[in-house]
CSV table of N, CA and C in Angstrom, one decimal:
chain,number,residue,atom,x,y,z
A,806,UNK,N,0.8,-1.2,0.0
A,806,UNK,CA,0.0,0.0,0.0
A,806,UNK,C,0.9,1.3,0.0
A,807,UNK,N,1.9,1.3,0.9
A,807,UNK,CA,2.8,2.4,0.9
A,807,UNK,C,3.5,2.7,-0.4
A,808,UNK,N,3.9,1.6,-1.1
A,808,UNK,CA,4.6,1.7,-2.3
A,808,UNK,C,3.7,2.4,-3.4
A,809,UNK,N,2.4,2.0,-3.4
A,809,UNK,CA,1.4,2.5,-4.4
A,809,UNK,C,1.2,4.0,-4.1
A,810,UNK,N,1.2,4.4,-2.9
A,810,UNK,CA,1.0,5.8,-2.6
A,810,UNK,C,2.2,6.6,-3.0
A,811,UNK,N,3.4,6.1,-2.8
A,811,UNK,CA,4.6,6.8,-3.3
A,811,UNK,C,4.6,6.9,-4.8
A,812,UNK,N,4.3,5.9,-5.5
A,812,UNK,CA,4.3,5.9,-6.9
A,812,UNK,C,3.3,7.0,-7.4
A,813,UNK,N,2.1,7.0,-6.9
A,813,UNK,CA,1.1,7.9,-7.2
A,813,UNK,C,1.5,9.4,-6.9
A,814,UNK,N,2.1,9.5,-5.7
A,814,UNK,CA,2.6,10.8,-5.4
A,814,UNK,C,3.7,11.4,-6.4
A,815,UNK,N,4.7,10.5,-6.7
A,815,UNK,CA,5.7,11.0,-7.6
A,815,UNK,C,5.2,11.2,-9.0
A,816,UNK,N,4.2,10.4,-9.4
A,816,UNK,CA,3.6,10.5,-10.7
A,816,UNK,C,2.9,11.9,-10.8
A,817,UNK,N,2.1,12.2,-9.8
A,817,UNK,CA,1.4,13.5,-9.7
A,817,UNK,C,2.4,14.7,-9.6
A,818,UNK,N,3.4,14.5,-8.9
A,818,UNK,CA,4.4,15.5,-8.8
A,818,UNK,C,5.1,15.8,-10.1
A,819,UNK,N,5.4,14.7,-10.8
A,819,UNK,CA,6.0,14.8,-12.2
A,819,UNK,C,5.0,15.6,-13.1
A,820,UNK,N,3.7,15.2,-13.1
A,820,UNK,CA,2.8,15.9,-13.9
A,820,UNK,C,2.7,17.4,-13.6
A,821,UNK,N,2.7,17.7,-12.3
A,821,UNK,CA,2.7,19.1,-11.9
A,821,UNK,C,3.9,19.9,-12.4
A,822,UNK,N,5.1,19.3,-12.3
A,822,UNK,CA,6.3,19.9,-12.8
A,822,UNK,C,6.2,20.1,-14.3
A,823,UNK,N,5.8,19.1,-15.0
A,823,UNK,CA,5.7,19.2,-16.5
A,823,UNK,C,4.7,20.3,-16.9
A,824,UNK,N,3.6,20.4,-16.1
A,824,UNK,CA,2.6,21.4,-16.4
A,824,UNK,C,3.1,22.8,-16.2
A,825,UNK,N,4.0,23.0,-15.3
A,825,UNK,CA,4.6,24.3,-15.0
A,825,UNK,C,5.6,24.7,-16.0
A,826,UNK,N,6.1,23.8,-16.8
A,826,UNK,CA,7.1,24.1,-17.8
A,826,UNK,C,6.3,24.6,-19.0
A,827,UNK,N,6.5,25.8,-19.4
A,827,UNK,CA,5.9,26.4,-20.6
A,827,UNK,C,7.0,27.0,-21.4
A,828,UNK,N,7.1,26.5,-22.6
A,828,UNK,CA,8.1,27.0,-23.5
A,828,UNK,C,7.9,28.4,-24.0
A,829,UNK,N,6.6,28.8,-24.0
A,829,UNK,CA,6.3,30.1,-24.5
A,829,UNK,C,6.2,31.1,-23.3
A,830,UNK,N,7.3,31.9,-23.1
A,830,UNK,CA,7.3,32.8,-21.9
A,830,UNK,C,6.4,33.9,-22.1
A,831,UNK,N,5.8,34.1,-23.3
A,831,UNK,CA,4.9,35.2,-23.6
A,831,UNK,C,3.5,34.8,-23.6
A,832,UNK,N,3.2,33.7,-23.0
A,832,UNK,CA,1.8,33.1,-23.1
A,832,UNK,C,0.8,34.1,-22.5
A,833,UNK,N,1.1,34.6,-21.3
A,833,UNK,CA,0.1,35.5,-20.7
A,833,UNK,C,-0.1,36.8,-21.6
A,834,UNK,N,1.0,37.3,-22.1
A,834,UNK,CA,0.9,38.5,-23.0
A,834,UNK,C,0.1,38.2,-24.2
A,835,UNK,N,0.3,37.0,-24.8
A,835,UNK,CA,-0.5,36.6,-25.9
A,835,UNK,C,-2.0,36.5,-25.6
A,836,UNK,N,-2.3,35.9,-24.5
A,836,UNK,CA,-3.7,35.8,-24.0
A,836,UNK,C,-4.3,37.2,-23.8
A,837,UNK,N,-3.6,38.1,-23.2
A,837,UNK,CA,-4.0,39.4,-22.9
A,837,UNK,C,-4.2,40.2,-24.2
A,838,UNK,N,-3.3,40.0,-25.1
A,838,UNK,CA,-3.4,40.7,-26.4
A,838,UNK,C,-4.6,40.2,-27.2
A,839,UNK,N,-4.8,38.9,-27.2
A,839,UNK,CA,-6.0,38.3,-27.9
A,839,UNK,C,-7.3,38.8,-27.3
A,840,UNK,N,-7.3,39.0,-26.0
A,840,UNK,CA,-8.5,39.4,-25.3
A,840,UNK,C,-8.8,40.9,-25.4
A,841,UNK,N,-7.7,41.7,-25.4
A,841,UNK,CA,-7.9,43.2,-25.4
A,841,UNK,C,-7.5,43.9,-26.7
A,842,UNK,N,-6.7,43.3,-27.5
A,842,UNK,CA,-6.2,44.1,-28.7
A,842,UNK,C,-6.5,43.5,-30.1
A,843,UNK,N,-6.7,42.2,-30.1
A,843,UNK,CA,-6.8,41.5,-31.4
A,843,UNK,C,-8.1,41.8,-32.2
A,844,UNK,N,-9.1,42.3,-31.5
A,844,UNK,CA,-10.3,42.7,-32.2
A,844,UNK,C,-10.1,43.8,-33.2
A,845,UNK,N,-9.2,44.7,-32.9
A,845,UNK,CA,-8.9,45.8,-33.8
A,845,UNK,C,-7.6,45.5,-34.6
A,846,UNK,N,-6.5,45.1,-33.9
A,846,UNK,CA,-5.2,45.0,-34.5
A,846,UNK,C,-5.0,43.6,-35.2
A,847,UNK,N,-6.0,42.7,-35.0
A,847,UNK,CA,-6.1,41.4,-35.6
A,847,UNK,C,-5.1,40.4,-34.8
A,848,UNK,N,-5.5,39.2,-34.9
A,848,UNK,CA,-4.7,38.2,-34.2
A,848,UNK,C,-3.3,38.1,-34.7
A,849,UNK,N,-3.1,38.3,-36.0
A,849,UNK,CA,-1.8,38.3,-36.6
A,849,UNK,C,-1.1,39.6,-36.6
A,850,UNK,N,-1.6,40.6,-35.9
A,850,UNK,CA,-1.0,41.9,-35.8
A,850,UNK,C,-1.0,42.8,-37.1
A,851,UNK,N,-1.8,42.4,-38.1
A,851,UNK,CA,-1.7,43.1,-39.3
A,851,UNK,C,-2.6,44.4,-39.4
A,852,UNK,N,-3.4,44.6,-38.3
A,852,UNK,CA,-4.3,45.8,-38.3
A,852,UNK,C,-5.5,45.6,-39.3
A,853,UNK,N,-6.1,46.7,-39.6
A,853,UNK,CA,-7.3,46.7,-40.4
A,853,UNK,C,-7.2,47.8,-41.5
A,854,UNK,N,-6.5,47.4,-42.5
A,854,UNK,CA,-6.4,48.3,-43.7
A,854,UNK,C,-5.9,49.7,-43.3
A,855,UNK,N,-6.6,50.7,-43.8
A,855,UNK,CA,-6.1,52.1,-43.5
A,855,UNK,C,-6.8,52.6,-42.2
A,856,UNK,N,-7.6,51.8,-41.5
A,856,UNK,CA,-8.3,52.2,-40.3
A,856,UNK,C,-7.5,52.0,-39.0
A,857,UNK,N,-7.0,50.8,-38.9
A,857,UNK,CA,-6.3,50.4,-37.7
A,857,UNK,C,-4.8,50.0,-38.0
A,858,UNK,N,-3.8,50.6,-37.4
A,858,UNK,CA,-2.4,50.3,-37.8
A,858,UNK,C,-2.0,48.9,-37.4
A,859,UNK,N,-1.1,48.4,-38.2
A,859,UNK,CA,-0.5,47.1,-37.9
A,859,UNK,C,0.5,47.2,-36.7
A,860,UNK,N,0.7,46.1,-36.0
A,860,UNK,CA,1.7,46.0,-35.0
A,860,UNK,C,2.8,45.1,-35.5
A,861,UNK,N,2.5,44.2,-36.4
A,861,UNK,CA,3.5,43.4,-37.0
A,861,UNK,C,4.4,44.2,-37.9
A,862,UNK,N,5.7,44.3,-37.6
A,862,UNK,CA,6.6,45.0,-38.4
A,862,UNK,C,6.4,46.5,-38.3
A,863,UNK,N,5.8,47.0,-37.3
A,863,UNK,CA,5.5,48.5,-37.1
A,863,UNK,C,6.7,49.2,-36.6
A,864,UNK,N,7.1,50.2,-37.4
A,864,UNK,CA,8.3,51.1,-37.0
A,864,UNK,C,7.9,51.9,-35.8
A,865,UNK,N,6.6,52.1,-35.6
A,865,UNK,CA,6.1,52.9,-34.5
A,865,UNK,C,6.5,52.3,-33.1
A,866,UNK,N,6.6,51.0,-33.0
A,866,UNK,CA,6.9,50.3,-31.8
A,866,UNK,C,8.3,50.7,-31.3
A,867,UNK,N,9.2,50.8,-32.2
A,867,UNK,CA,10.6,51.2,-31.8
A,867,UNK,C,10.8,52.7,-31.6
A,868,UNK,N,10.2,53.5,-32.5
A,868,UNK,CA,10.4,54.9,-32.5
A,868,UNK,C,9.7,55.5,-31.3
A,869,UNK,N,8.6,55.0,-30.9
A,869,UNK,CA,7.8,55.5,-29.8
A,869,UNK,C,7.7,54.6,-28.6
A,870,UNK,N,8.8,53.8,-28.4
A,870,UNK,CA,8.9,52.8,-27.3
A,870,UNK,C,8.5,53.4,-26.0
A,871,UNK,N,9.0,54.7,-25.7
A,871,UNK,CA,8.8,55.3,-24.4
A,871,UNK,C,7.4,55.8,-24.2
A,872,UNK,N,6.5,55.6,-25.1
A,872,UNK,CA,5.1,56.0,-25.0
A,872,UNK,C,4.1,54.9,-25.0
A,873,UNK,N,4.5,53.7,-25.3
A,873,UNK,CA,3.6,52.5,-25.6
A,873,UNK,C,2.7,52.2,-24.4
A,874,UNK,N,3.3,52.2,-23.2
A,874,UNK,CA,2.4,51.9,-22.0
A,874,UNK,C,1.3,52.9,-21.9
A,875,UNK,N,1.6,54.2,-22.1
A,875,UNK,CA,0.6,55.2,-22.0
A,875,UNK,C,-0.5,55.0,-23.1
A,876,UNK,N,-0.1,54.6,-24.3
A,876,UNK,CA,-1.1,54.4,-25.4
A,876,UNK,C,-2.0,53.2,-25.0
A,877,UNK,N,-1.5,52.2,-24.4
A,877,UNK,CA,-2.3,51.1,-24.0
A,877,UNK,C,-3.3,51.5,-22.9
A,878,UNK,N,-2.8,52.2,-21.9
A,878,UNK,CA,-3.6,52.6,-20.7
A,878,UNK,C,-4.6,53.6,-21.1
A,879,UNK,N,-4.2,54.7,-21.8
A,879,UNK,CA,-5.1,55.8,-22.1
A,879,UNK,C,-5.6,55.9,-23.5
A,880,UNK,N,-5.1,55.1,-24.4
A,880,UNK,CA,-5.6,55.2,-25.8
A,880,UNK,C,-4.9,56.3,-26.6
A,881,UNK,N,-5.4,56.5,-27.8
A,881,UNK,CA,-4.9,57.5,-28.7
A,881,UNK,C,-6.0,58.3,-29.3
A,882,UNK,N,-5.9,59.6,-29.3
A,882,UNK,CA,-6.9,60.4,-30.0
A,882,UNK,C,-6.3,61.1,-31.2
A,883,UNK,N,-5.0,61.2,-31.2
A,883,UNK,CA,-4.3,61.9,-32.3
A,883,UNK,C,-4.1,61.1,-33.5
A,884,UNK,N,-3.8,61.7,-34.6
A,884,UNK,CA,-3.3,61.0,-35.8
A,884,UNK,C,-1.9,60.4,-35.5
A,885,UNK,N,-1.7,59.2,-36.0
A,885,UNK,CA,-0.4,58.6,-35.9
A,885,UNK,C,0.1,58.1,-37.2
A,886,UNK,N,1.4,58.0,-37.4
A,886,UNK,CA,2.0,57.4,-38.6
A,886,UNK,C,2.7,56.2,-38.3
A,887,UNK,N,2.3,55.1,-39.0
A,887,UNK,CA,3.0,53.8,-38.8
A,887,UNK,C,3.4,53.3,-40.2
A,888,UNK,N,4.7,53.1,-40.3
A,888,UNK,CA,5.3,52.6,-41.6
A,888,UNK,C,4.9,53.5,-42.8
A,889,UNK,N,4.9,54.8,-42.5
A,889,UNK,CA,4.6,55.8,-43.5
A,889,UNK,C,3.1,56.0,-43.8
A,890,UNK,N,2.2,55.2,-43.2
A,890,UNK,CA,0.8,55.3,-43.4
A,890,UNK,C,0.2,56.2,-42.3
A,891,UNK,N,-0.7,57.1,-42.6
A,891,UNK,CA,-1.4,57.9,-41.6
A,891,UNK,C,-2.6,57.3,-41.2
A,892,UNK,N,-2.8,57.2,-39.8
A,892,UNK,CA,-4.0,56.6,-39.2
A,892,UNK,C,-4.7,57.7,-38.4
A,893,UNK,N,-6.0,57.8,-38.6
A,893,UNK,CA,-6.8,58.8,-38.0
A,893,UNK,C,-7.8,58.2,-36.9
A,894,UNK,N,-7.9,56.9,-36.9
A,894,UNK,CA,-8.9,56.3,-36.0
A,894,UNK,C,-8.4,56.3,-34.6
A,895,UNK,N,-9.3,56.8,-33.7
A,895,UNK,CA,-9.0,56.8,-32.2
A,895,UNK,C,-8.9,55.4,-31.7
A,896,UNK,N,-8.1,55.3,-30.7
A,896,UNK,CA,-8.0,54.0,-30.0
A,896,UNK,C,-8.4,54.1,-28.6
A,897,UNK,N,-9.3,53.3,-28.1
A,897,UNK,CA,-9.8,53.3,-26.7
A,897,UNK,C,-8.6,52.8,-25.8
A,898,UNK,N,-8.5,53.4,-24.6
A,898,UNK,CA,-7.6,53.0,-23.7
A,898,UNK,C,-8.1,51.7,-22.9
A,899,UNK,N,-7.2,51.1,-22.2
A,899,UNK,CA,-7.5,50.0,-21.3
A,899,UNK,C,-7.1,50.3,-19.9
A,900,UNK,N,-7.8,51.2,-19.2
A,900,UNK,CA,-7.4,51.6,-17.9
A,900,UNK,C,-7.5,50.4,-16.9
A,901,UNK,N,-8.2,49.4,-17.3
A,901,UNK,CA,-8.4,48.2,-16.4
A,901,UNK,C,-7.2,47.3,-16.3
A,902,UNK,N,-6.2,47.5,-17.2
A,902,UNK,CA,-5.1,46.6,-17.2
A,902,UNK,C,-4.0,47.1,-16.2
A,903,UNK,N,-3.4,46.1,-15.5
A,903,UNK,CA,-2.4,46.5,-14.5
A,903,UNK,C,-1.1,46.8,-15.3
A,904,UNK,N,-0.1,47.3,-14.5
A,904,UNK,CA,1.2,47.6,-15.1
A,904,UNK,C,1.8,46.3,-15.6
A,905,UNK,N,1.7,45.2,-14.8
A,905,UNK,CA,2.2,43.9,-15.2
A,905,UNK,C,1.6,43.4,-16.5
A,906,UNK,N,0.3,43.5,-16.6
A,906,UNK,CA,-0.4,43.1,-17.8
A,906,UNK,C,0.0,43.9,-19.0
A,907,UNK,N,0.2,45.2,-18.8
A,907,UNK,CA,0.7,46.0,-20.0
A,907,UNK,C,2.1,45.6,-20.4
A,908,UNK,N,2.9,45.3,-19.4
A,908,UNK,CA,4.3,44.8,-19.7
A,908,UNK,C,4.2,43.5,-20.5
A,909,UNK,N,3.4,42.6,-20.0
A,909,UNK,CA,3.2,41.3,-20.7
A,909,UNK,C,2.7,41.5,-22.2
A,910,UNK,N,1.8,42.4,-22.4
A,910,UNK,CA,1.3,42.6,-23.7
A,910,UNK,C,2.4,43.2,-24.6
A,911,UNK,N,3.1,44.2,-24.1
A,911,UNK,CA,4.2,44.8,-24.9
A,911,UNK,C,5.3,43.8,-25.2
A,912,UNK,N,5.6,43.0,-24.3
A,912,UNK,CA,6.7,42.0,-24.5
A,912,UNK,C,6.2,41.0,-25.6
A,913,UNK,N,4.9,40.6,-25.5
A,913,UNK,CA,4.4,39.7,-26.5
A,913,UNK,C,4.5,40.4,-27.9
A,914,UNK,N,4.0,41.6,-28.0
A,914,UNK,CA,4.0,42.3,-29.3
A,914,UNK,C,5.4,42.5,-29.8
A,915,UNK,N,6.4,42.8,-28.9
A,915,UNK,CA,7.8,43.0,-29.3
A,915,UNK,C,8.4,41.7,-29.9
A,916,UNK,N,7.8,40.5,-29.7
A,916,UNK,CA,8.5,39.3,-30.2
A,916,UNK,C,7.6,38.6,-31.2
A,917,UNK,N,6.3,39.0,-31.3
A,917,UNK,CA,5.3,38.3,-32.2
A,917,UNK,C,5.5,38.7,-33.6
A,918,UNK,N,5.0,37.9,-34.5
A,918,UNK,CA,4.8,38.2,-36.0
A,918,UNK,C,6.1,38.6,-36.6
A,919,UNK,N,7.2,38.1,-36.2
A,919,UNK,CA,8.5,38.5,-36.8
A,919,UNK,C,9.1,39.8,-36.1
A,920,UNK,N,8.4,40.4,-35.2
A,920,UNK,CA,9.1,41.5,-34.5
A,920,UNK,C,10.2,41.0,-33.7
A,921,UNK,N,11.3,41.8,-33.6
A,921,UNK,CA,12.4,41.4,-32.8
A,921,UNK,C,12.9,42.6,-32.0
A,922,UNK,N,12.1,43.1,-31.2
A,922,UNK,CA,12.4,44.3,-30.4
A,922,UNK,C,12.8,43.9,-29.0
A,923,UNK,N,13.6,44.7,-28.4
A,923,UNK,CA,14.1,44.4,-27.0
A,923,UNK,C,13.0,44.3,-26.0
A,924,UNK,N,13.1,43.4,-25.1
A,924,UNK,CA,12.0,43.3,-24.0
A,924,UNK,C,11.9,44.7,-23.3
A,925,UNK,N,10.7,44.9,-22.7
A,925,UNK,CA,10.4,46.0,-21.9
A,925,UNK,C,10.2,45.6,-20.5
A,926,UNK,N,10.8,46.3,-19.5
A,926,UNK,CA,10.7,45.8,-18.1
A,926,UNK,C,9.5,46.5,-17.4
A,927,UNK,N,9.1,45.8,-16.3
A,927,UNK,CA,8.0,46.4,-15.5
A,927,UNK,C,8.4,47.8,-15.0
A,928,UNK,N,9.6,47.9,-14.6
A,928,UNK,CA,10.1,49.3,-14.2
A,928,UNK,C,9.9,50.3,-15.3
A,929,UNK,N,10.3,49.9,-16.5
A,929,UNK,CA,10.1,50.9,-17.6
A,929,UNK,C,8.7,51.2,-17.8
A,930,UNK,N,7.8,50.3,-17.7
A,930,UNK,CA,6.4,50.5,-17.9
A,930,UNK,C,5.8,51.4,-16.8
A,931,UNK,N,6.2,51.2,-15.6
A,931,UNK,CA,5.8,52.0,-14.5
A,931,UNK,C,6.3,53.5,-14.7
A,932,UNK,N,7.5,53.6,-15.1
A,932,UNK,CA,8.1,55.0,-15.3
A,932,UNK,C,7.3,55.7,-16.5
A,933,UNK,N,7.0,54.9,-17.5
A,933,UNK,CA,6.2,55.5,-18.6
A,933,UNK,C,4.9,56.0,-18.1
A,934,UNK,N,4.2,55.2,-17.3
A,934,UNK,CA,2.8,55.5,-16.9
A,934,UNK,C,2.9,56.7,-15.9
A,935,UNK,N,3.9,56.9,-15.2
A,935,UNK,CA,4.1,58.1,-14.3
A,935,UNK,C,4.2,59.3,-15.1
A,936,UNK,N,4.7,59.2,-16.3
A,936,UNK,CA,5.0,60.4,-17.2
A,936,UNK,C,4.0,60.6,-18.3
A,937,UNK,N,2.9,59.9,-18.3
A,937,UNK,CA,1.9,60.1,-19.4
A,937,UNK,C,1.5,61.5,-19.5
A,938,UNK,N,1.3,62.0,-20.8
A,938,UNK,CA,0.8,63.3,-21.0
A,938,UNK,C,-0.4,63.3,-21.8
């Protein structure tokens, strides 16, 4: 009986360890992106024609890196230019997202769809949010 309990215990322990191993470190960011952003920017980050800018291959992500957290939190009312295309469509903010969630979304976007941008830290996001204008 004792041997059976030990076998079951170690089997369940092994399953637990395997379940905790996730090769996609951006999984939460991907889920948050799909929940909050994909309706407009599309699941593949291509945007929506001349209405919604793409995030895949977007020069805006690197050029305006220091404003991205503010854009997610408070939205955009101004005209923006992405890859030479002018976009006039306003973007609603996501005031409900935490600093950590914004960080996870940005890090997902920075590595998704062929993007290869440097990761953004939680400290960087907090600093950006303190300085939103």
